[in-house]
Coordinates of N, CA and C in Angstrom, one line a residue:
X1 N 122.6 23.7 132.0 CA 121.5 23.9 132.9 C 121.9 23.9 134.3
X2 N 121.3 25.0 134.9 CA 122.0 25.1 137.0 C 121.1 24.7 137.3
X3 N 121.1 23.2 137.8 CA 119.7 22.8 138.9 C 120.4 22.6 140.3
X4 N 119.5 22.6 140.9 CA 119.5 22.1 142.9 C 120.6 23.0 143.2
X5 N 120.6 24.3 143.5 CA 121.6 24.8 144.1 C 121.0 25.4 145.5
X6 N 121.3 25.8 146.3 CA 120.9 26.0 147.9 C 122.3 26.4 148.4
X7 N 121.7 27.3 149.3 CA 122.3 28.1 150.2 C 121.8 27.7 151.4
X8 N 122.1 27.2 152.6 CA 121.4 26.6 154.3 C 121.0 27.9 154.9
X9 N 119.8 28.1 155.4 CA 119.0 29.5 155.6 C 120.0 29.9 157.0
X10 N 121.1 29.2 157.7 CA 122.0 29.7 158.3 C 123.2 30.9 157.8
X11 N 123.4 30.7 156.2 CA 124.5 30.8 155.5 C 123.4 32.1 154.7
X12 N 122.3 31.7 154.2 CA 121.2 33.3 153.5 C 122.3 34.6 153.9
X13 N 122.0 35.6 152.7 CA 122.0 37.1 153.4 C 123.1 37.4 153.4
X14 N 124.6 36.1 152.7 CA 125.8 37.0 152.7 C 126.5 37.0 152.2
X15 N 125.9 36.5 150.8 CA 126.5 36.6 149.7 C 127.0 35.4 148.8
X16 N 127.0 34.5 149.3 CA 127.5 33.0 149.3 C 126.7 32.9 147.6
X17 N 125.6 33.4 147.9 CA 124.9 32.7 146.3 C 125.1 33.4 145.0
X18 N 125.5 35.1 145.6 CA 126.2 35.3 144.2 C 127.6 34.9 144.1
X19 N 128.4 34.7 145.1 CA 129.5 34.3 144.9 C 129.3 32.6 143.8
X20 N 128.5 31.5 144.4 CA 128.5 30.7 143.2 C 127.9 31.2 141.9
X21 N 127.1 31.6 141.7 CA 126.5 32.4 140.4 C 128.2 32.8 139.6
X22 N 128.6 34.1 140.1 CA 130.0 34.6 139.6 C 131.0 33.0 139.3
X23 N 130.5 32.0 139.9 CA 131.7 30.6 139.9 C 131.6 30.4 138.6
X24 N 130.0 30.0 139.0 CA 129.2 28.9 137.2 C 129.4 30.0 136.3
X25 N 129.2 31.2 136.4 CA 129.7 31.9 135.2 C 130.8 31.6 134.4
X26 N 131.8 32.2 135.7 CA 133.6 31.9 135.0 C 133.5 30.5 134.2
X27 N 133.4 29.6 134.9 CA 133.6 28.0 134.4 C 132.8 27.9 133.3
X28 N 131.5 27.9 133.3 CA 131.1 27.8 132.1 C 131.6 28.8 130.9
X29 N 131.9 30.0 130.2 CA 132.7 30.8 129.5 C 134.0 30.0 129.6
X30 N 135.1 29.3 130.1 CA 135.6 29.1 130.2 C 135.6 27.8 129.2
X31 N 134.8 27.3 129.7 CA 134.4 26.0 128.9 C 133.6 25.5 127.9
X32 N 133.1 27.2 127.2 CA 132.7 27.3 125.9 C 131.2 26.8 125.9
X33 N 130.6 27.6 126.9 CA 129.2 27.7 126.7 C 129.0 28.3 126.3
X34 N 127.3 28.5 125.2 CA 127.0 30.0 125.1 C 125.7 30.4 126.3
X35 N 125.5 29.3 127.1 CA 124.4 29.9 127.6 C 124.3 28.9 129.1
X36 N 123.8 29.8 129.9 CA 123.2 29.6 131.4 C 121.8 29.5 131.6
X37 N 121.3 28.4 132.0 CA 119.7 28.4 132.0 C 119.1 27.4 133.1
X38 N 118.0 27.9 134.0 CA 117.2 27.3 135.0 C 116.3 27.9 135.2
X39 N 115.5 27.1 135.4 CA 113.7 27.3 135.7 C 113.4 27.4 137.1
X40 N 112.6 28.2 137.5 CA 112.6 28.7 139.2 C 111.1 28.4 139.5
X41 N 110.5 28.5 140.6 CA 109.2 28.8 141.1 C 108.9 30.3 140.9
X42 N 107.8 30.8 140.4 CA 107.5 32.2 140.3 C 108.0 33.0 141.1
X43 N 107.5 32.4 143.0 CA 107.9 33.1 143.9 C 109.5 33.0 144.9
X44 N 109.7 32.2 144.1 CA 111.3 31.9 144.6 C 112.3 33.6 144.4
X45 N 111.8 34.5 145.2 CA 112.2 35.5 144.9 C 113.9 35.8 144.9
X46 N 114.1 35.4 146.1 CA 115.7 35.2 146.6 C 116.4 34.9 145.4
X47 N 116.4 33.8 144.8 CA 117.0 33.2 143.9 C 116.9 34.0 142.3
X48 N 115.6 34.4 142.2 CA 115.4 35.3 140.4 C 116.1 36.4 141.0
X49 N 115.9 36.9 141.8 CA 116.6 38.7 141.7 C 118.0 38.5 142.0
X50 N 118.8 37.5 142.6 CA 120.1 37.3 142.6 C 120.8 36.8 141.2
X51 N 120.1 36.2 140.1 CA 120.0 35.9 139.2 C 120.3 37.3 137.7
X52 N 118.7 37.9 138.2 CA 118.5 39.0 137.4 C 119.9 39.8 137.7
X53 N 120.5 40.3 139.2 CA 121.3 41.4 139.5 C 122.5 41.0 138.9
X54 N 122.8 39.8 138.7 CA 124.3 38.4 138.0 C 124.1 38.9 136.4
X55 N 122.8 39.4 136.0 CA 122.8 39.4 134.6 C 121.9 38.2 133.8
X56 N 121.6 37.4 134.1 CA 120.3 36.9 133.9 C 119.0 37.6 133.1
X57 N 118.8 36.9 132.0 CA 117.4 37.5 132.1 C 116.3 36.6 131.9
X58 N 115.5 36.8 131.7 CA 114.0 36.5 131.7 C 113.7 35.8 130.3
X59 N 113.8 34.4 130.3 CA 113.5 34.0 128.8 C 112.5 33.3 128.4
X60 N 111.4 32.9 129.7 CA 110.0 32.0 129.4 C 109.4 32.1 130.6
X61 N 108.3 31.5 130.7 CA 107.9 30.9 131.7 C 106.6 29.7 131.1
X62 N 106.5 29.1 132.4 CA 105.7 27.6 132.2 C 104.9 26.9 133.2
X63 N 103.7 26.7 132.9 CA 102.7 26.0 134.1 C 102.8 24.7 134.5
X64 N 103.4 24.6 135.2 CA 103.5 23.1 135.4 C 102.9 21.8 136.4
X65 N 102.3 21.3 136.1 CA 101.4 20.6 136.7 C 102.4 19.9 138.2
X66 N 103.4 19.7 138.2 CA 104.2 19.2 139.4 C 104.7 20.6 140.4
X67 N 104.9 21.9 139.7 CA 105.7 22.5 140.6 C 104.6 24.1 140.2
X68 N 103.9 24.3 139.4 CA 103.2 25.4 139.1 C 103.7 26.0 138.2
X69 N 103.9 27.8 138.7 CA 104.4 28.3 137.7 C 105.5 28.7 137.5
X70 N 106.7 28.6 136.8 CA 107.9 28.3 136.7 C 108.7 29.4 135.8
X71 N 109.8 30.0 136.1 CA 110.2 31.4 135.4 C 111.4 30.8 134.5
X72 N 112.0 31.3 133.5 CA 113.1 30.6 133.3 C 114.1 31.5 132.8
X73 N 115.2 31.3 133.1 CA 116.3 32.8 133.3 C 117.3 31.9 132.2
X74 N 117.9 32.8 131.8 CA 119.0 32.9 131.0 C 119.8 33.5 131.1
X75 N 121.4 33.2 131.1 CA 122.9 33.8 131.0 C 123.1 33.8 130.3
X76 N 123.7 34.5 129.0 CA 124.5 34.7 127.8 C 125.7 34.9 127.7
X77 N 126.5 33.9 127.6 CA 128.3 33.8 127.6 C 128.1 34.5 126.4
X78 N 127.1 34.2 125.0 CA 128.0 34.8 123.9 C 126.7 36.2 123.6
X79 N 127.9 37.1 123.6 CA 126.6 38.3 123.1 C 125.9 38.7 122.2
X80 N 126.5 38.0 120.8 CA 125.5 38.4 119.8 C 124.3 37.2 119.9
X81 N 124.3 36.0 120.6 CA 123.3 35.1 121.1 C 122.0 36.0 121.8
X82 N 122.7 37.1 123.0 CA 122.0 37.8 123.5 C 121.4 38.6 123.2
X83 N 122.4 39.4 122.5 CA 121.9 40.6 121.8 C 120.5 40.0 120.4
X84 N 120.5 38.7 120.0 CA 119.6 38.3 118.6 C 118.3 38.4 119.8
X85 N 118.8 37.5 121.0 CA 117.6 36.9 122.1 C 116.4 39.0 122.2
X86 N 117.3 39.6 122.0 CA 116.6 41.3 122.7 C 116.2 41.5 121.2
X87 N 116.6 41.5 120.4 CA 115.5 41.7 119.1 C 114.8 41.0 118.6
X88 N 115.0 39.6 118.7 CA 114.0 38.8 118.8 C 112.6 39.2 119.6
X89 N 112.8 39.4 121.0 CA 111.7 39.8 122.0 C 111.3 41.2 121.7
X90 N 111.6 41.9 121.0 CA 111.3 43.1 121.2 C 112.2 44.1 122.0
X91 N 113.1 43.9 122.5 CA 113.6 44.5 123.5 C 114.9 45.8 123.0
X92 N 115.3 45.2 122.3 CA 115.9 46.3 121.5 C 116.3 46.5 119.9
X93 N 116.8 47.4 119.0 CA 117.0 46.8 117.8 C 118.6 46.3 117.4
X94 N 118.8 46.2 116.2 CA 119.9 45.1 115.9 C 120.9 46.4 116.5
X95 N 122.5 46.1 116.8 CA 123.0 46.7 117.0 C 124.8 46.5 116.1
X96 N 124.8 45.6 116.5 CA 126.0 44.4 115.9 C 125.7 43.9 114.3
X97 N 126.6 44.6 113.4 CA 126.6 43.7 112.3 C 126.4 42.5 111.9
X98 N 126.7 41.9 112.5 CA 126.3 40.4 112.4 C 125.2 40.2 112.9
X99 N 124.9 40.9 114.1 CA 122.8 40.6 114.0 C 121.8 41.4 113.2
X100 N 122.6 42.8 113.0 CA 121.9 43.3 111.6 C 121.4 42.5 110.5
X101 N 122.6 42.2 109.6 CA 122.0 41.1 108.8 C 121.3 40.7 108.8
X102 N 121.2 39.4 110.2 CA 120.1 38.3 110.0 C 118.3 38.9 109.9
X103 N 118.6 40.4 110.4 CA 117.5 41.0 109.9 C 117.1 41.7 109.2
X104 N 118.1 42.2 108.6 CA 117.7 43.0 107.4 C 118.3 42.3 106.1
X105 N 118.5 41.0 105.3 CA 119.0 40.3 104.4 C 117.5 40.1 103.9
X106 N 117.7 39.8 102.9 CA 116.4 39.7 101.8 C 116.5 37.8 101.5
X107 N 115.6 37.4 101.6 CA 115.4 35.5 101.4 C 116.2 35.2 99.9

């Protein structure tokens, strides 16, 4: 999970935040994650579209009585995790034999 990360609105605008983005990537893969995940403010725009452009996607969102409404992004170190996550959603069909299966196998 990436929480509290900031950039000082001196430092905004020059790249600094994808450069850590590309960090937590490497290190975590590295260190045998399959996944990157944090919850944002709706309008925390700065932060989702630096996120989304890193490869991030869009995996929930949540109303929350302390902070409102809350987006939640996801990184996928492992691809057929990702790839299950997009046919799960709708987003595309199986592509990878191994996620084939899990949907086309008979109980």
């Amino acid at each position: 999970y990436m929480a509290n990360s900031c950039v000082l609105p001196e430092y905004r605008r020059q790249g600094l935040y994808s450069q850590l983005l590309d960090k937590v990537i490497e290190i975590s893969k590295e260190s045998g994650f399959h996944t990157i995940t944090s919850r944002h403010v709706a309008s925390n725009n700065a932060v989702i579209i630096a996120k989304l452009k890193a490869g991030f996607k869009i995996t929930g969102m949540e109303l929350s009585e302390i902070h409102g409404n809350l987006i939640h992004l996801t990184y996928f170190n492992n691809k057929l995790r990702e790839e299950s996550f997009e046919v799960r959603s709708g987003l595309a069909k199986p592509t990878s034999d191994a996620v084939k299966e899990l949907y086309t196998s008979k109980p």
